[in-house]
GROMACS .gro file of C-alpha atoms in nm:
model
  351
    1MET     CA    1   5.548   2.033  -1.884
    2VAL     CA    2   5.555   2.048  -1.502
    3MET     CA    3   5.296   2.326  -1.505
    4GLN     CA    4   5.072   2.133  -1.743
    5ARG     CA    5   5.092   1.822  -1.522
    6HIS     CA    6   5.012   2.031  -1.213
    7LEU     CA    7   4.708   2.182  -1.383
    8TYR     CA    8   4.595   1.838  -1.501
    9VAL     CA    9   4.621   1.687  -1.151
   10THR     CA   10   4.449   1.989  -0.995
   11ALA     CA   11   4.167   1.970  -1.248
   12ARG     CA   12   4.114   1.601  -1.177
   13ARG     CA   13   4.101   1.667  -0.801
   14TRP     CA   14   3.842   1.941  -0.851
   15ALA     CA   15   3.640   1.709  -1.075
   16ARG     CA   16   3.646   1.434  -0.812
   17THR     CA   17   3.547   1.681  -0.540
   18ALA     CA   18   3.259   1.812  -0.751
   19LEU     CA   19   3.143   1.457  -0.822
   20CYS     CA   20   3.150   1.367  -0.452
   21LEU     CA   21   2.955   1.679  -0.360
   22SER     CA   22   2.702   1.602  -0.632
   23LEU     CA   23   2.651   1.248  -0.507
   24LEU     CA   24   2.610   1.368  -0.149
   25ALA     CA   25   2.353   1.621  -0.263
   26THR     CA   26   2.143   1.359  -0.442
   27SER     CA   27   2.167   1.025  -0.266
   28THR     CA   28   2.388   0.806  -0.052
   29ILE     CA   29   2.352   0.444   0.048
   30SER     CA   30   2.156   0.402   0.369
   31LEU     CA   31   2.339   0.257   0.667
   32GLY     CA   32   2.011   0.144   0.817
   33GLY     CA   33   1.837   0.440   0.974
   34PRO     CA   34   1.724   0.524   1.227
   35PHE     CA   35   1.374   0.661   1.182
   36THR     CA   36   1.049   0.677   1.375
   37ASN     CA   37   0.686   0.624   1.280
   38PRO     CA   38   0.471   0.762   1.140
   39VAL     CA   39   0.671   0.838   0.826
   40LEU     CA   40   0.379   1.053   0.707
   41PRO     CA   41   0.163   1.227   0.971
   42SER     CA   42  -0.148   1.229   0.750
   43GLY     CA   43  -0.164   0.926   0.524
   44PRO     CA   44  -0.473   0.701   0.542
   45ASP     CA   45  -0.499   0.384   0.331
   46PRO     CA   46  -0.130   0.388   0.231
   47TRP     CA   47   0.015   0.196  -0.061
   48VAL     CA   48   0.386   0.163  -0.146
   49THR     CA   49   0.529   0.040  -0.475
   50ARG     CA   50   0.903   0.010  -0.527
   51VAL     CA   51   1.086  -0.003  -0.861
   52GLY     CA   52   1.461  -0.045  -0.820
   53LYS     CA   53   1.564   0.209  -0.557
   54THR     CA   54   1.261   0.432  -0.612
   55TYR     CA   55   0.951   0.418  -0.392
   56TYR     CA   56   0.608   0.551  -0.489
   57LEU     CA   57   0.355   0.623  -0.212
   58MET     CA   58  -0.018   0.680  -0.254
   59VAL     CA   59  -0.267   0.757   0.025
   60THR     CA   60  -0.632   0.858   0.044
   61ARG     CA   61  -0.684   1.230  -0.020
   62GLY     CA   62  -1.060   1.221  -0.081
   63ASP     CA   63  -1.079   1.464  -0.373
   64LYS     CA   64  -0.779   1.364  -0.588
   65LEU     CA   65  -0.509   1.105  -0.650
   66THR     CA   66  -0.151   1.194  -0.558
   67ILE     CA   67   0.189   1.025  -0.571
   68ARG     CA   68   0.502   1.088  -0.367
   69LYS     CA   69   0.829   0.967  -0.522
   70THR     CA   70   1.140   0.911  -0.309
   71ASN     CA   71   1.462   0.712  -0.272
   72ASP     CA   72   1.421   0.711   0.108
   73ILE     CA   73   1.085   0.581   0.226
   74THR     CA   74   1.165   0.691   0.583
   75ARG     CA   75   1.173   1.053   0.459
   76VAL     CA   76   0.872   1.029   0.229
   77ALA     CA   77   0.708   1.326   0.402
   78ALA     CA   78   0.977   1.548   0.247
   79ALA     CA   79   0.898   1.430  -0.106
   80PRO     CA   80   0.673   1.651  -0.322
   81GLU     CA   81   0.312   1.532  -0.338
   82VAL     CA   82   0.218   1.538  -0.707
   83THR     CA   83  -0.150   1.539  -0.809
   84VAL     CA   84  -0.184   1.293  -1.098
   85TRP     CA   85  -0.565   1.289  -1.136
   86THR     CA   86  -0.870   1.484  -1.022
   87PRO     CA   87  -1.225   1.347  -1.048
   88PRO     CA   88  -1.499   1.484  -1.272
   89VAL     CA   89  -1.750   1.725  -1.122
   90THR     CA   90  -2.033   1.474  -1.161
   91GLY     CA   91  -2.064   1.107  -1.242
   92PRO     CA   92  -2.007   0.763  -1.088
   93ASN     CA   93  -1.647   0.840  -0.982
   94ALA     CA   94  -1.683   1.202  -0.865
   95ARG     CA   95  -1.685   1.166  -0.485
   96SER     CA   96  -1.493   1.004  -0.199
   97ILE     CA   97  -1.175   0.906  -0.382
   98TRP     CA   98  -1.030   0.638  -0.153
   99ALA     CA   99  -0.774   0.363  -0.117
  100PRO     CA  100  -0.559   0.401  -0.431
  101GLU     CA  101  -0.321   0.124  -0.533
  102LEU     CA  102  -0.047   0.165  -0.795
  103HIS     CA  103   0.048  -0.146  -0.994
  104ARG     CA  104   0.289  -0.214  -1.279
  105ILE     CA  105   0.138  -0.460  -1.529
  106GLY     CA  106   0.360  -0.534  -1.825
  107SER     CA  107   0.496  -0.204  -1.952
  108LYS     CA  108   0.213   0.010  -1.814
  109TRP     CA  109   0.104   0.157  -1.483
  110PHE     CA  110  -0.246   0.116  -1.340
  111ILE     CA  111  -0.418   0.283  -1.045
  112TYR     CA  112  -0.711   0.108  -0.877
  113TYR     CA  113  -0.919   0.339  -0.659
  114THR     CA  114  -1.256   0.354  -0.484
  115ALA     CA  115  -1.506   0.628  -0.570
  116ALA     CA  116  -1.872   0.713  -0.515
  117ASP     CA  117  -2.142   0.853  -0.741
  118SER     CA  118  -2.191   1.229  -0.722
  119GLY     CA  119  -2.561   1.182  -0.649
  120HIS     CA  120  -2.526   0.898  -0.396
  121ASP     CA  121  -2.215   0.923  -0.179
  122ASP     CA  122  -2.286   0.616   0.034
  123ASN     CA  123  -2.165   0.258   0.075
  124LEU     CA  124  -2.422   0.116  -0.168
  125HIS     CA  125  -2.299   0.338  -0.451
  126ARG     CA  126  -1.924   0.288  -0.435
  127SER     CA  127  -1.721   0.112  -0.704
  128ILE     CA  128  -1.365   0.040  -0.811
  129PHE     CA  129  -1.226   0.237  -1.104
  130VAL     CA  130  -0.904   0.205  -1.304
  131LEU     CA  131  -0.660   0.453  -1.460
  132GLU     CA  132  -0.384   0.360  -1.708
  133ASN     CA  133  -0.050   0.530  -1.781
  134ALA     CA  134   0.192   0.410  -2.050
  135GLY     CA  135   0.482   0.622  -1.920
  136SER     CA  136   0.781   0.494  -1.727
  137ASP     CA  137   0.726   0.730  -1.431
  138PRO     CA  138   0.375   0.714  -1.278
  139SER     CA  139   0.412   1.057  -1.120
  140GLN     CA  140   0.426   1.203  -1.470
  141GLY     CA  141   0.257   1.143  -1.804
  142ARG     CA  142  -0.107   1.103  -1.898
  143TRP     CA  143  -0.355   0.892  -1.705
  144ILE     CA  144  -0.635   0.740  -1.914
  145ASP     CA  145  -0.968   0.661  -1.745
  146ARG     CA  146  -1.053   0.293  -1.804
  147GLY     CA  147  -1.381   0.317  -1.615
  148ARG     CA  148  -1.549   0.099  -1.357
  149VAL     CA  149  -1.448  -0.258  -1.279
  150ASN     CA  150  -1.752  -0.479  -1.346
  151THR     CA  151  -1.807  -0.617  -0.995
  152ARG     CA  152  -2.148  -0.765  -0.912
  153HIS     CA  153  -2.179  -0.564  -0.592
  154SER     CA  154  -2.086  -0.223  -0.458
  155ALA     CA  155  -1.713  -0.234  -0.401
  156ILE     CA  156  -1.427  -0.071  -0.210
  157ASP     CA  157  -1.060  -0.142  -0.133
  158ALA     CA  158  -0.957  -0.352  -0.431
  159THR     CA  159  -0.622  -0.519  -0.485
  160ILE     CA  160  -0.484  -0.749  -0.754
  161PHE     CA  161  -0.230  -1.030  -0.756
  162SER     CA  162  -0.088  -1.293  -0.990
  163TYR     CA  163  -0.052  -1.659  -0.901
  164ARG     CA  164   0.050  -1.940  -1.135
  165ASN     CA  165   0.016  -1.714  -1.439
  166LYS     CA  166  -0.340  -1.614  -1.353
  167ALA     CA  167  -0.450  -1.267  -1.241
  168TYR     CA  168  -0.693  -1.218  -0.952
  169PHE     CA  169  -0.899  -0.928  -0.819
  170VAL     CA  170  -0.999  -0.909  -0.451
  171TYR     CA  171  -1.227  -0.646  -0.299
  172SER     CA  172  -1.464  -0.567  -0.013
  173LEU     CA  173  -1.833  -0.586  -0.102
  174GLN     CA  174  -2.123  -0.436   0.089
  175LEU     CA  175  -2.421  -0.660   0.168
  176GLY     CA  176  -2.670  -0.502   0.402
  177SER     CA  177  -2.482  -0.386   0.711
  178GLU     CA  178  -2.185  -0.617   0.653
  179SER     CA  179  -1.871  -0.602   0.438
  180TRP     CA  180  -1.726  -0.928   0.299
  181LEU     CA  181  -1.420  -1.017   0.092
  182ALA     CA  182  -1.482  -1.138  -0.263
  183MET     CA  183  -1.250  -1.260  -0.539
  184ALA     CA  184  -1.270  -1.294  -0.917
  185ARG     CA  185  -1.041  -1.359  -1.214
  186LEU     CA  186  -0.914  -1.067  -1.423
  187ARG     CA  187  -0.950  -1.083  -1.803
  188THR     CA  188  -0.791  -0.740  -1.849
  189PRO     CA  189  -0.664  -0.498  -1.584
  190TRP     CA  190  -1.014  -0.347  -1.565
  191ARG     CA  191  -1.250  -0.633  -1.663
  192LEU     CA  192  -1.347  -0.937  -1.458
  193GLU     CA  193  -1.440  -1.275  -1.602
  194GLY     CA  194  -1.626  -1.570  -1.459
  195PRO     CA  195  -1.786  -1.595  -1.115
  196GLU     CA  196  -1.716  -1.393  -0.804
  197VAL     CA  197  -1.673  -1.591  -0.483
  198VAL     CA  198  -1.689  -1.478  -0.121
  199ILE     CA  199  -1.377  -1.592   0.065
  200ALA     CA  200  -1.425  -1.425   0.406
  201ARG     CA  201  -1.700  -1.285   0.627
  202PRO     CA  202  -1.668  -1.099   0.961
  203THR     CA  203  -1.757  -1.388   1.190
  204LYS     CA  204  -1.529  -1.325   1.488
  205SER     CA  205  -1.600  -1.077   1.767
  206TRP     CA  206  -1.289  -0.867   1.695
  207GLU     CA  207  -1.414  -0.826   1.335
  208ARG     CA  208  -1.745  -0.676   1.445
  209GLU     CA  209  -1.652  -0.371   1.656
  210ILE     CA  210  -1.915  -0.103   1.577
  211TYR     CA  211  -1.979  -0.267   1.236
  212PRO     CA  212  -1.911  -0.619   1.102
  213ILE     CA  213  -1.645  -0.553   0.839
  214ASN     CA  214  -1.378  -0.734   0.638
  215GLU     CA  215  -1.204  -0.491   0.399
  216ALA     CA  216  -0.871  -0.382   0.249
  217PRO     CA  217  -0.738  -0.723   0.136
  218GLU     CA  218  -0.368  -0.757   0.045
  219PHE     CA  219  -0.186  -1.060  -0.096
  220ILE     CA  220   0.159  -1.195  -0.017
  221LEU     CA  221   0.319  -1.522  -0.124
  222GLY     CA  222   0.507  -1.706   0.148
  223PRO     CA  223   0.860  -1.845   0.104
  224LYS     CA  224   0.728  -2.202   0.099
  225GLY     CA  225   0.458  -2.122  -0.157
  226ASP     CA  226   0.170  -2.068   0.085
  227LEU     CA  227  -0.082  -1.797  -0.003
  228PHE     CA  228  -0.168  -1.522   0.245
  229LEU     CA  229  -0.423  -1.242   0.242
  230THR     CA  230  -0.424  -0.978   0.510
  231TYR     CA  231  -0.738  -0.772   0.560
  232SER     CA  232  -0.874  -0.509   0.795
  233ALA     CA  233  -1.157  -0.585   1.035
  234SER     CA  234  -1.422  -0.385   1.224
  235ALA     CA  235  -1.508  -0.021   1.157
  236CYS     CA  236  -1.219   0.217   1.097
  237THR     CA  237  -1.388   0.453   1.344
  238SER     CA  238  -1.302   0.207   1.622
  239ASP     CA  239  -0.973   0.190   1.812
  240GLU     CA  240  -1.014  -0.188   1.777
  241TYR     CA  241  -0.974  -0.174   1.398
  242ALA     CA  242  -0.712  -0.442   1.327
  243ILE     CA  243  -0.539  -0.651   1.060
  244GLY     CA  244  -0.643  -1.013   1.015
  245LEU     CA  245  -0.483  -1.296   0.819
  246LEU     CA  246  -0.616  -1.558   0.578
  247SER     CA  247  -0.394  -1.845   0.464
  248ALA     CA  248  -0.411  -2.117   0.200
  249PRO     CA  249  -0.171  -2.407   0.130
  250ALA     CA  250   0.078  -2.392  -0.155
  251GLY     CA  251  -0.076  -2.495  -0.486
  252SER     CA  252  -0.431  -2.405  -0.381
  253ASN     CA  253  -0.692  -2.260  -0.612
  254PRO     CA  254  -0.744  -1.908  -0.468
  255MET     CA  255  -1.101  -1.906  -0.603
  256ASP     CA  256  -1.202  -2.197  -0.380
  257PRO     CA  257  -1.333  -2.048  -0.052
  258ARG     CA  258  -1.267  -2.378   0.125
  259VAL     CA  259  -0.887  -2.342   0.100
  260TRP     CA  260  -0.876  -2.021   0.304
  261THR     CA  261  -0.827  -2.044   0.682
  262LYS     CA  262  -0.879  -1.741   0.903
  263SER     CA  263  -0.643  -1.685   1.196
  264PRO     CA  264  -0.836  -1.677   1.526
  265SER     CA  265  -0.691  -1.344   1.645
  266PRO     CA  266  -0.562  -1.028   1.476
  267ALA     CA  267  -0.218  -1.034   1.315
  268VAL     CA  268  -0.169  -0.665   1.403
  269SER     CA  269  -0.375  -0.474   1.658
  270LYS     CA  270  -0.364  -0.158   1.866
  271ALA     CA  271  -0.074  -0.088   2.103
  272PRO     CA  272  -0.202   0.171   2.353
  273GLU     CA  273   0.119   0.149   2.556
  274VAL     CA  274   0.300   0.325   2.266
  275ALA     CA  275   0.000   0.530   2.145
  276VAL     CA  276  -0.093   0.332   1.833
  277PHE     CA  277  -0.465   0.283   1.774
  278GLY     CA  278  -0.670   0.128   1.496
  279PRO     CA  279  -0.391  -0.009   1.273
  280GLY     CA  280  -0.517  -0.123   0.935
  281HIS     CA  281  -0.539  -0.100   0.558
  282ASN     CA  282  -0.192  -0.237   0.494
  283GLY     CA  283   0.026  -0.312   0.194
  284PHE     CA  284   0.358  -0.491   0.140
  285PHE     CA  285   0.692  -0.406  -0.015
  286THR     CA  286   1.052  -0.529  -0.003
  287SER     CA  287   1.376  -0.344   0.065
  288PRO     CA  288   1.582  -0.238  -0.240
  289ASP     CA  289   1.832  -0.519  -0.182
  290GLY     CA  290   1.550  -0.774  -0.159
  291LYS     CA  291   1.657  -0.894   0.184
  292GLN     CA  292   1.375  -0.752   0.397
  293HIS     CA  293   0.996  -0.765   0.394
  294TRP     CA  294   0.805  -0.455   0.501
  295MET     CA  295   0.444  -0.372   0.580
  296VAL     CA  296   0.287  -0.028   0.533
  297PHE     CA  297  -0.035   0.058   0.716
  298HIS     CA  298  -0.219   0.347   0.875
  299ALA     CA  299  -0.292   0.406   1.243
  300ASN     CA  300  -0.406   0.678   1.479
  301PRO     CA  301  -0.154   0.831   1.725
  302GLY     CA  302  -0.420   0.861   1.994
  303PRO     CA  303  -0.749   0.707   2.111
  304SER     CA  304  -1.094   0.792   1.974
  305MET     CA  305  -0.956   0.975   1.670
  306GLY     CA  306  -1.182   0.791   1.428
  307CYS     CA  307  -1.158   0.745   1.054
  308THR     CA  308  -1.007   1.078   0.944
  309SER     CA  309  -0.697   1.229   0.786
  310ASN     CA  310  -0.534   1.212   1.130
  311ARG     CA  311  -0.439   0.854   1.047
  312GLY     CA  312  -0.066   0.845   0.978
  313THR     CA  313   0.142   0.613   0.761
  314TRP     CA  314   0.351   0.352   0.944
  315ILE     CA  315   0.612   0.118   0.795
  316GLU     CA  316   0.733  -0.189   0.986
  317PRO     CA  317   0.962  -0.480   0.893
  318PHE     CA  318   0.833  -0.834   0.931
  319THR     CA  319   0.971  -1.184   0.886
  320PHE     CA  320   0.855  -1.535   0.805
  321SER     CA  321   0.866  -1.822   1.054
  322ALA     CA  322   1.037  -2.155   0.992
  323ASN     CA  323   0.709  -2.296   0.863
  324GLY     CA  324   0.666  -2.008   0.618
  325ARG     CA  325   0.405  -1.794   0.792
  326PRO     CA  326   0.439  -1.415   0.824
  327VAL     CA  327   0.535  -1.289   1.169
  328PHE     CA  328   0.428  -0.931   1.243
  329SER     CA  329   0.556  -0.733   1.540
  330ARG     CA  330   0.374  -0.489   1.764
  331PRO     CA  331   0.342  -0.148   1.594
  332SER     CA  332   0.619   0.089   1.697
  333GLY     CA  333   0.548   0.410   1.885
  334LYS     CA  334   0.677   0.750   1.784
  335GLN     CA  335   0.959   0.730   2.041
  336GLU     CA  336   1.088   0.394   1.914
  337LYS     CA  337   1.365   0.406   1.654
  338LEU     CA  338   1.378   0.157   1.367
  339ASP     CA  339   1.645   0.087   1.107
  340ALA     CA  340   1.563   0.195   0.751
  341PRO     CA  341   1.506  -0.066   0.478
  342SER     CA  342   1.836  -0.228   0.383
  343GLY     CA  343   2.004  -0.119   0.062
  344GLN     CA  344   1.799   0.194   0.010
  345SER     CA  345   1.935   0.539  -0.073
  346THR     CA  346   1.891   0.846   0.143
  347GLY     CA  347   1.781   1.175  -0.009
  348GLN     CA  348   1.495   1.250  -0.245
  349THR     CA  349   1.471   1.135  -0.604
  350ARG     CA  350   1.536   1.410  -0.855
  351ARG     CA  351   1.232   1.521  -1.053
   0.00000   0.00000   0.00000
């Protein structure tokens, strides 16, 4: 009996040890960092979606769509980059695959991306296209091509959002030499209904560096119900490329251009003192415990680096002021340590 009890206790200790080692090998709860930016050295037009404790990152790759899946967004560079879709050889969505966004709508996943026609790879022949996946994990399963979104103009950098049980589609349209922000209602995830309205034009000097551009809109709802849209301004080839902010009062009709007010200066701009240039094309996500707001964006780690794959992926926390407006900090340099998102796990998600 003594021997049996000894074996039983020993077996339980080994089982506990094995369990602890297994947990350490997969994931542990983050104690808050630290990490440094960029979290991905080459990651233009980044987009982060979080489901539970799992993050999904997409960036522009030009000739394909890829997803990185991780439990630790600060170590996303160590996550496998899985190709989930490649374009056809010819056709309207065969070239310049840009600015993907991954959204969960109901029980399905959708990717919105920019592409150009194989015969006309220029700004007047770009459109937004949609892919659909019914699986639970967007890095796996089958993606179905739902075709082109029926915008009235050439289009890039689309995003979607829901407000008061209505779905909206916002994108950057090309008119002559300028890019404006336009909005429409969504009837389905890939079909617009009703009119399209222009809500912003590049009217300020900091929005017209090299080219007059408003692009890459992103929506966030403030804690007091106010509506906010960030966007990127000027040409991405410029070090002055920056993130602007539009705001509308709580309860506004987003389709009414008159409700949107543009901030007079950039919300996020270059920080040459820490070697951050041309920050832009941002997205938003929250920490796994829901206590922190984070922004993801790209930037160059040096001057005059242009609009290339040298743009890295940055993540930065932000807050809201007492009156409910977002407060963004100066971008952090590669020598400045930040705490990781609260409540996240460290270590990569198992495939």
